[in-house]
Short mmCIF file of N, CA and C in Angstrom, two decimals:
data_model
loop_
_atom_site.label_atom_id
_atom_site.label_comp_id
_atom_site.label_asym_id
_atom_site.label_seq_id
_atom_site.Cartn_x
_atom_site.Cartn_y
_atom_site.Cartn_z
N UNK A 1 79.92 147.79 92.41
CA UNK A 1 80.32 146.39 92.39
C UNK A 1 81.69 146.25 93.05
N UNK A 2 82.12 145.25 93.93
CA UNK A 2 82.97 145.07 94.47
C UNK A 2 84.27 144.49 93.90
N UNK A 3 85.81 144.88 94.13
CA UNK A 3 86.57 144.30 93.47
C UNK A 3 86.19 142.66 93.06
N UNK A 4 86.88 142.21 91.88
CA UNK A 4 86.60 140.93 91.83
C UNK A 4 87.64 140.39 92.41
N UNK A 5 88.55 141.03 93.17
CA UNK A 5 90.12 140.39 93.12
C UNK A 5 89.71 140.08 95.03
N UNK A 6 89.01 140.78 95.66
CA UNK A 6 88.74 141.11 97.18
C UNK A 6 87.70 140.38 97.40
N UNK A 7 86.18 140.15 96.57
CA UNK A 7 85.62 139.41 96.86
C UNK A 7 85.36 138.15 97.10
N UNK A 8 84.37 137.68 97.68
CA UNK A 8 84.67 136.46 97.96
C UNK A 8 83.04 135.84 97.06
N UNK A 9 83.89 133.77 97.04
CA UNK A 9 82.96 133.44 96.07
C UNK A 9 81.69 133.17 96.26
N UNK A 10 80.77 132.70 95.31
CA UNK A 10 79.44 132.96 95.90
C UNK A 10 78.97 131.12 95.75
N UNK A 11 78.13 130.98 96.07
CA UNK A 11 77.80 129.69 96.70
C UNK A 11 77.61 129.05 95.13
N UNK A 12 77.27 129.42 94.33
CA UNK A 12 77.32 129.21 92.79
C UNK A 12 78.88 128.44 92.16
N UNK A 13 79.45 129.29 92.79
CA UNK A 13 81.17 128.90 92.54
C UNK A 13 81.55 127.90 93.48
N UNK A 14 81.06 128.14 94.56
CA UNK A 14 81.79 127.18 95.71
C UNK A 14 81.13 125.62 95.45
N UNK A 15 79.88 125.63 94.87
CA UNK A 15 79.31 124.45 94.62
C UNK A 15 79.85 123.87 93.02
N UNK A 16 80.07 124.54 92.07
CA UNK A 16 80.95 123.93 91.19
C UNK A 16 82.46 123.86 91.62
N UNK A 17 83.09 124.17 92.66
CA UNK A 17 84.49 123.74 92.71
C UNK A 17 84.15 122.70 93.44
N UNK A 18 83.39 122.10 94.24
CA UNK A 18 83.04 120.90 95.19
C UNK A 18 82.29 120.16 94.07
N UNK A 19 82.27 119.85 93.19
CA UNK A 19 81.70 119.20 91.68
C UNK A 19 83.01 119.23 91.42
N UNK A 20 84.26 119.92 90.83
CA UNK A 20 84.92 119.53 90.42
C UNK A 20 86.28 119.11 91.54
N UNK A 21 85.73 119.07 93.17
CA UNK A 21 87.25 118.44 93.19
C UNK A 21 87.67 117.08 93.37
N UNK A 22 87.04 116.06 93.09
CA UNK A 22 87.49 114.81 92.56
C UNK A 22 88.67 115.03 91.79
N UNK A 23 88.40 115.76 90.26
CA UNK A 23 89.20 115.88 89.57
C UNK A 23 90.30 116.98 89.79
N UNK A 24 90.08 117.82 90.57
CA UNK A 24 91.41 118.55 91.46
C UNK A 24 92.16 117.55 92.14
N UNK A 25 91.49 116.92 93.37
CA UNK A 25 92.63 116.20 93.71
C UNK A 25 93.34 114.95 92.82
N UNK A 26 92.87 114.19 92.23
CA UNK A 26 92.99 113.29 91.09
C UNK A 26 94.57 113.72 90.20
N UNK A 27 94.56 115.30 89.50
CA UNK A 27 95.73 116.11 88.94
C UNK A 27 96.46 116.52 90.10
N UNK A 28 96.46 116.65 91.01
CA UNK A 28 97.20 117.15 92.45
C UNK A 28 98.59 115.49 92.36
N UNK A 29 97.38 114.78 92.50
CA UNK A 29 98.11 113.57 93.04
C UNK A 29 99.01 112.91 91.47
N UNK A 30 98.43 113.65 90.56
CA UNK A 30 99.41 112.75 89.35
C UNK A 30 100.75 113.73 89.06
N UNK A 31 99.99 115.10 89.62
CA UNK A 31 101.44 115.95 89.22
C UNK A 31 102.65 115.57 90.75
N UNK A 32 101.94 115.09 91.89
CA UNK A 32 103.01 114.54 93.26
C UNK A 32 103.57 113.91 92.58
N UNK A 33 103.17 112.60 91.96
CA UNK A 33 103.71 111.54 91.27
C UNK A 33 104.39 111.71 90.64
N UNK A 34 104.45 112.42 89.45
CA UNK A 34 105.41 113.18 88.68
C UNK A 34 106.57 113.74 89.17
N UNK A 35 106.70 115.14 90.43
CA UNK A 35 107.59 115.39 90.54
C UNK A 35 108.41 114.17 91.81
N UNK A 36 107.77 113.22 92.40
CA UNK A 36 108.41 112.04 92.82
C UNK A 36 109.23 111.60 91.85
N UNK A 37 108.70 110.97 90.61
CA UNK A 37 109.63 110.20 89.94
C UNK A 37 110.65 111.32 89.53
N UNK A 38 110.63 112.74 88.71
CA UNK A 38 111.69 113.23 88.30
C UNK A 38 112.88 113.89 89.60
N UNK A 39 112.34 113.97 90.71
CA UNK A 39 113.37 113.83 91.74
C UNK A 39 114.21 112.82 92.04
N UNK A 40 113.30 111.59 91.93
CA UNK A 40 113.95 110.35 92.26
C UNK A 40 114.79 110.01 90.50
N UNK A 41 114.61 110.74 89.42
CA UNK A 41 115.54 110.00 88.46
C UNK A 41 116.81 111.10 88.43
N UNK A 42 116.62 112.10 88.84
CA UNK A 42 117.67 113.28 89.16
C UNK A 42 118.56 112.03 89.72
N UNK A 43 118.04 111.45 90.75
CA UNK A 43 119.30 110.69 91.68
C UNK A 43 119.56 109.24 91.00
N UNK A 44 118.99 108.74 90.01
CA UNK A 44 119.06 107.63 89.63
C UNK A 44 118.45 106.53 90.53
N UNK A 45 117.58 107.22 91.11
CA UNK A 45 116.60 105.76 92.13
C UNK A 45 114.97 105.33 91.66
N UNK A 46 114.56 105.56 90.63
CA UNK A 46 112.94 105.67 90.81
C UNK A 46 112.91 104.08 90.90
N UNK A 47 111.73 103.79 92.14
CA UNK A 47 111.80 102.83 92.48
C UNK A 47 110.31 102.17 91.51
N UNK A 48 110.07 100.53 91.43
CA UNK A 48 108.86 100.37 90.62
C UNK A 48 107.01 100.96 91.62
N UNK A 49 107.31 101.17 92.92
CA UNK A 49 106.41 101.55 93.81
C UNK A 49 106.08 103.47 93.19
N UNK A 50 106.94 103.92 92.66
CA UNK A 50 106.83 105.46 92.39
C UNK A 50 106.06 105.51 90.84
N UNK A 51 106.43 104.40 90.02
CA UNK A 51 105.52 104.11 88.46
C UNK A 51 104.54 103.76 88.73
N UNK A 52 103.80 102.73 90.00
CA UNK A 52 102.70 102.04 90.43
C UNK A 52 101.81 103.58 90.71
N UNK A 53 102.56 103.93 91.75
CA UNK A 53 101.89 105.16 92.22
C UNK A 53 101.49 105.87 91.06
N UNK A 54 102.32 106.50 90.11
CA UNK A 54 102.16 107.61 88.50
C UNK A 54 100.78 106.69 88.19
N UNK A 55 100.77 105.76 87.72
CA UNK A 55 99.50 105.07 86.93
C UNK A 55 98.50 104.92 88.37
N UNK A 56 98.10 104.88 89.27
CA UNK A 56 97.21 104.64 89.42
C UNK A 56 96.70 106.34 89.75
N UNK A 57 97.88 107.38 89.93
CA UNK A 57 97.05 108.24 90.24
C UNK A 57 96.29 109.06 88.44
N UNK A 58 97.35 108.25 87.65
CA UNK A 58 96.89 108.86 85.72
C UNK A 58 95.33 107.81 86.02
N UNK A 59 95.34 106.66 86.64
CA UNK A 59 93.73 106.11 86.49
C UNK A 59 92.61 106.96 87.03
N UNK A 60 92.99 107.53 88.19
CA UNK A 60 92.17 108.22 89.27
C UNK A 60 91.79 109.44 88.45
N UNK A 61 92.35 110.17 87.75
CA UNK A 61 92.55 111.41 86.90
C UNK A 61 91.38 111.35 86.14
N UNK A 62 91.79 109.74 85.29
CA UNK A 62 90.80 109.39 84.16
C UNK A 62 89.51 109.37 84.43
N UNK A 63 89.39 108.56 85.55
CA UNK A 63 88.07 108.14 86.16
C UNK A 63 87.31 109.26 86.50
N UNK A 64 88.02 110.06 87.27
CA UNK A 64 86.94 111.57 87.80
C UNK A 64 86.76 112.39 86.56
N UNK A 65 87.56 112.36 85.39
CA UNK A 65 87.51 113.54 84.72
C UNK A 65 85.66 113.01 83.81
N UNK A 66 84.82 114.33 83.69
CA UNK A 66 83.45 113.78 83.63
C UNK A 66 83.58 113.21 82.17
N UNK A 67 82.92 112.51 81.27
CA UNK A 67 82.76 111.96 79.80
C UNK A 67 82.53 113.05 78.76
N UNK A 68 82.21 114.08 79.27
CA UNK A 68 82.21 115.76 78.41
C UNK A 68 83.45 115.95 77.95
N UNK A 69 84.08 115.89 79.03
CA UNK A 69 85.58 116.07 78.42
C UNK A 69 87.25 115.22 78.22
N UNK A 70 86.66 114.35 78.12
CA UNK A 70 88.06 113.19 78.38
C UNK A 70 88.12 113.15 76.72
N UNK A 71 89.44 113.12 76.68
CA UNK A 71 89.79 113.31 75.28
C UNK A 71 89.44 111.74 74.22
N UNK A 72 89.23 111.69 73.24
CA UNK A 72 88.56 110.60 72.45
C UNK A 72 89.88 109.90 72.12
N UNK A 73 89.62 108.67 72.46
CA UNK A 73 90.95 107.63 72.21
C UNK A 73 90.83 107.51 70.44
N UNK A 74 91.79 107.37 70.09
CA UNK A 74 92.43 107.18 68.58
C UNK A 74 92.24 105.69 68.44
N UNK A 75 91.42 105.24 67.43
CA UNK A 75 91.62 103.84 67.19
C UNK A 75 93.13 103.37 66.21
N UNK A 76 93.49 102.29 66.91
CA UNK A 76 94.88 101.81 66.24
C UNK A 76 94.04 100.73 65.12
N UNK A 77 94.67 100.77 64.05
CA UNK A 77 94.67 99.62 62.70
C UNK A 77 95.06 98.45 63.14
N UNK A 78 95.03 97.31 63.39
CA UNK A 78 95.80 96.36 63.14
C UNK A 78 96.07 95.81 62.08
N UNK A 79 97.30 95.80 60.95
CA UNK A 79 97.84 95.08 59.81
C UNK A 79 98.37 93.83 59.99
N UNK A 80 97.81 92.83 59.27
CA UNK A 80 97.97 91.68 59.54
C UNK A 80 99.38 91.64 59.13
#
């Protein structure tokens, strides 16, 4: 059997990473976003176009990630 570290992947693998890269690029683009804004608050500039950007790429995230695994929202109480 061939190293696992040298070989290369098999069409099994390559077809579930092309299934999952919606949600690769989706976390790509929320962690850009991220280190945008904490660069830009290092300098005291985050502009409201760099928060627009963070949320729509946290929507994009949401949206691709499949319904198997998106974490279960907490219902809030409302007290009158």
């Amino acid at each position: 059997m061939a190293d696992p570290v040298e070989r290369e992947p098999s069409a099994r693998e390559l077809a579930a990473i092309e299934r999952e890269w919606p949600l690769i690029a989706a976390d790509l683009a929320v962690l850009d976003a991220e280190i945008t804004i904490l660069a830009a608050d290092a300098a005291g500039q985050v502009s409201d176009l760099a928060w627009r950007r963070l949320a729509n790429a946290l929507t994009q995230a949401r949206t691709a990630r499949p319904l198997s695994i998106r974490p279960r929202r907490s219902r809030v109480r409302r007290t009158a």
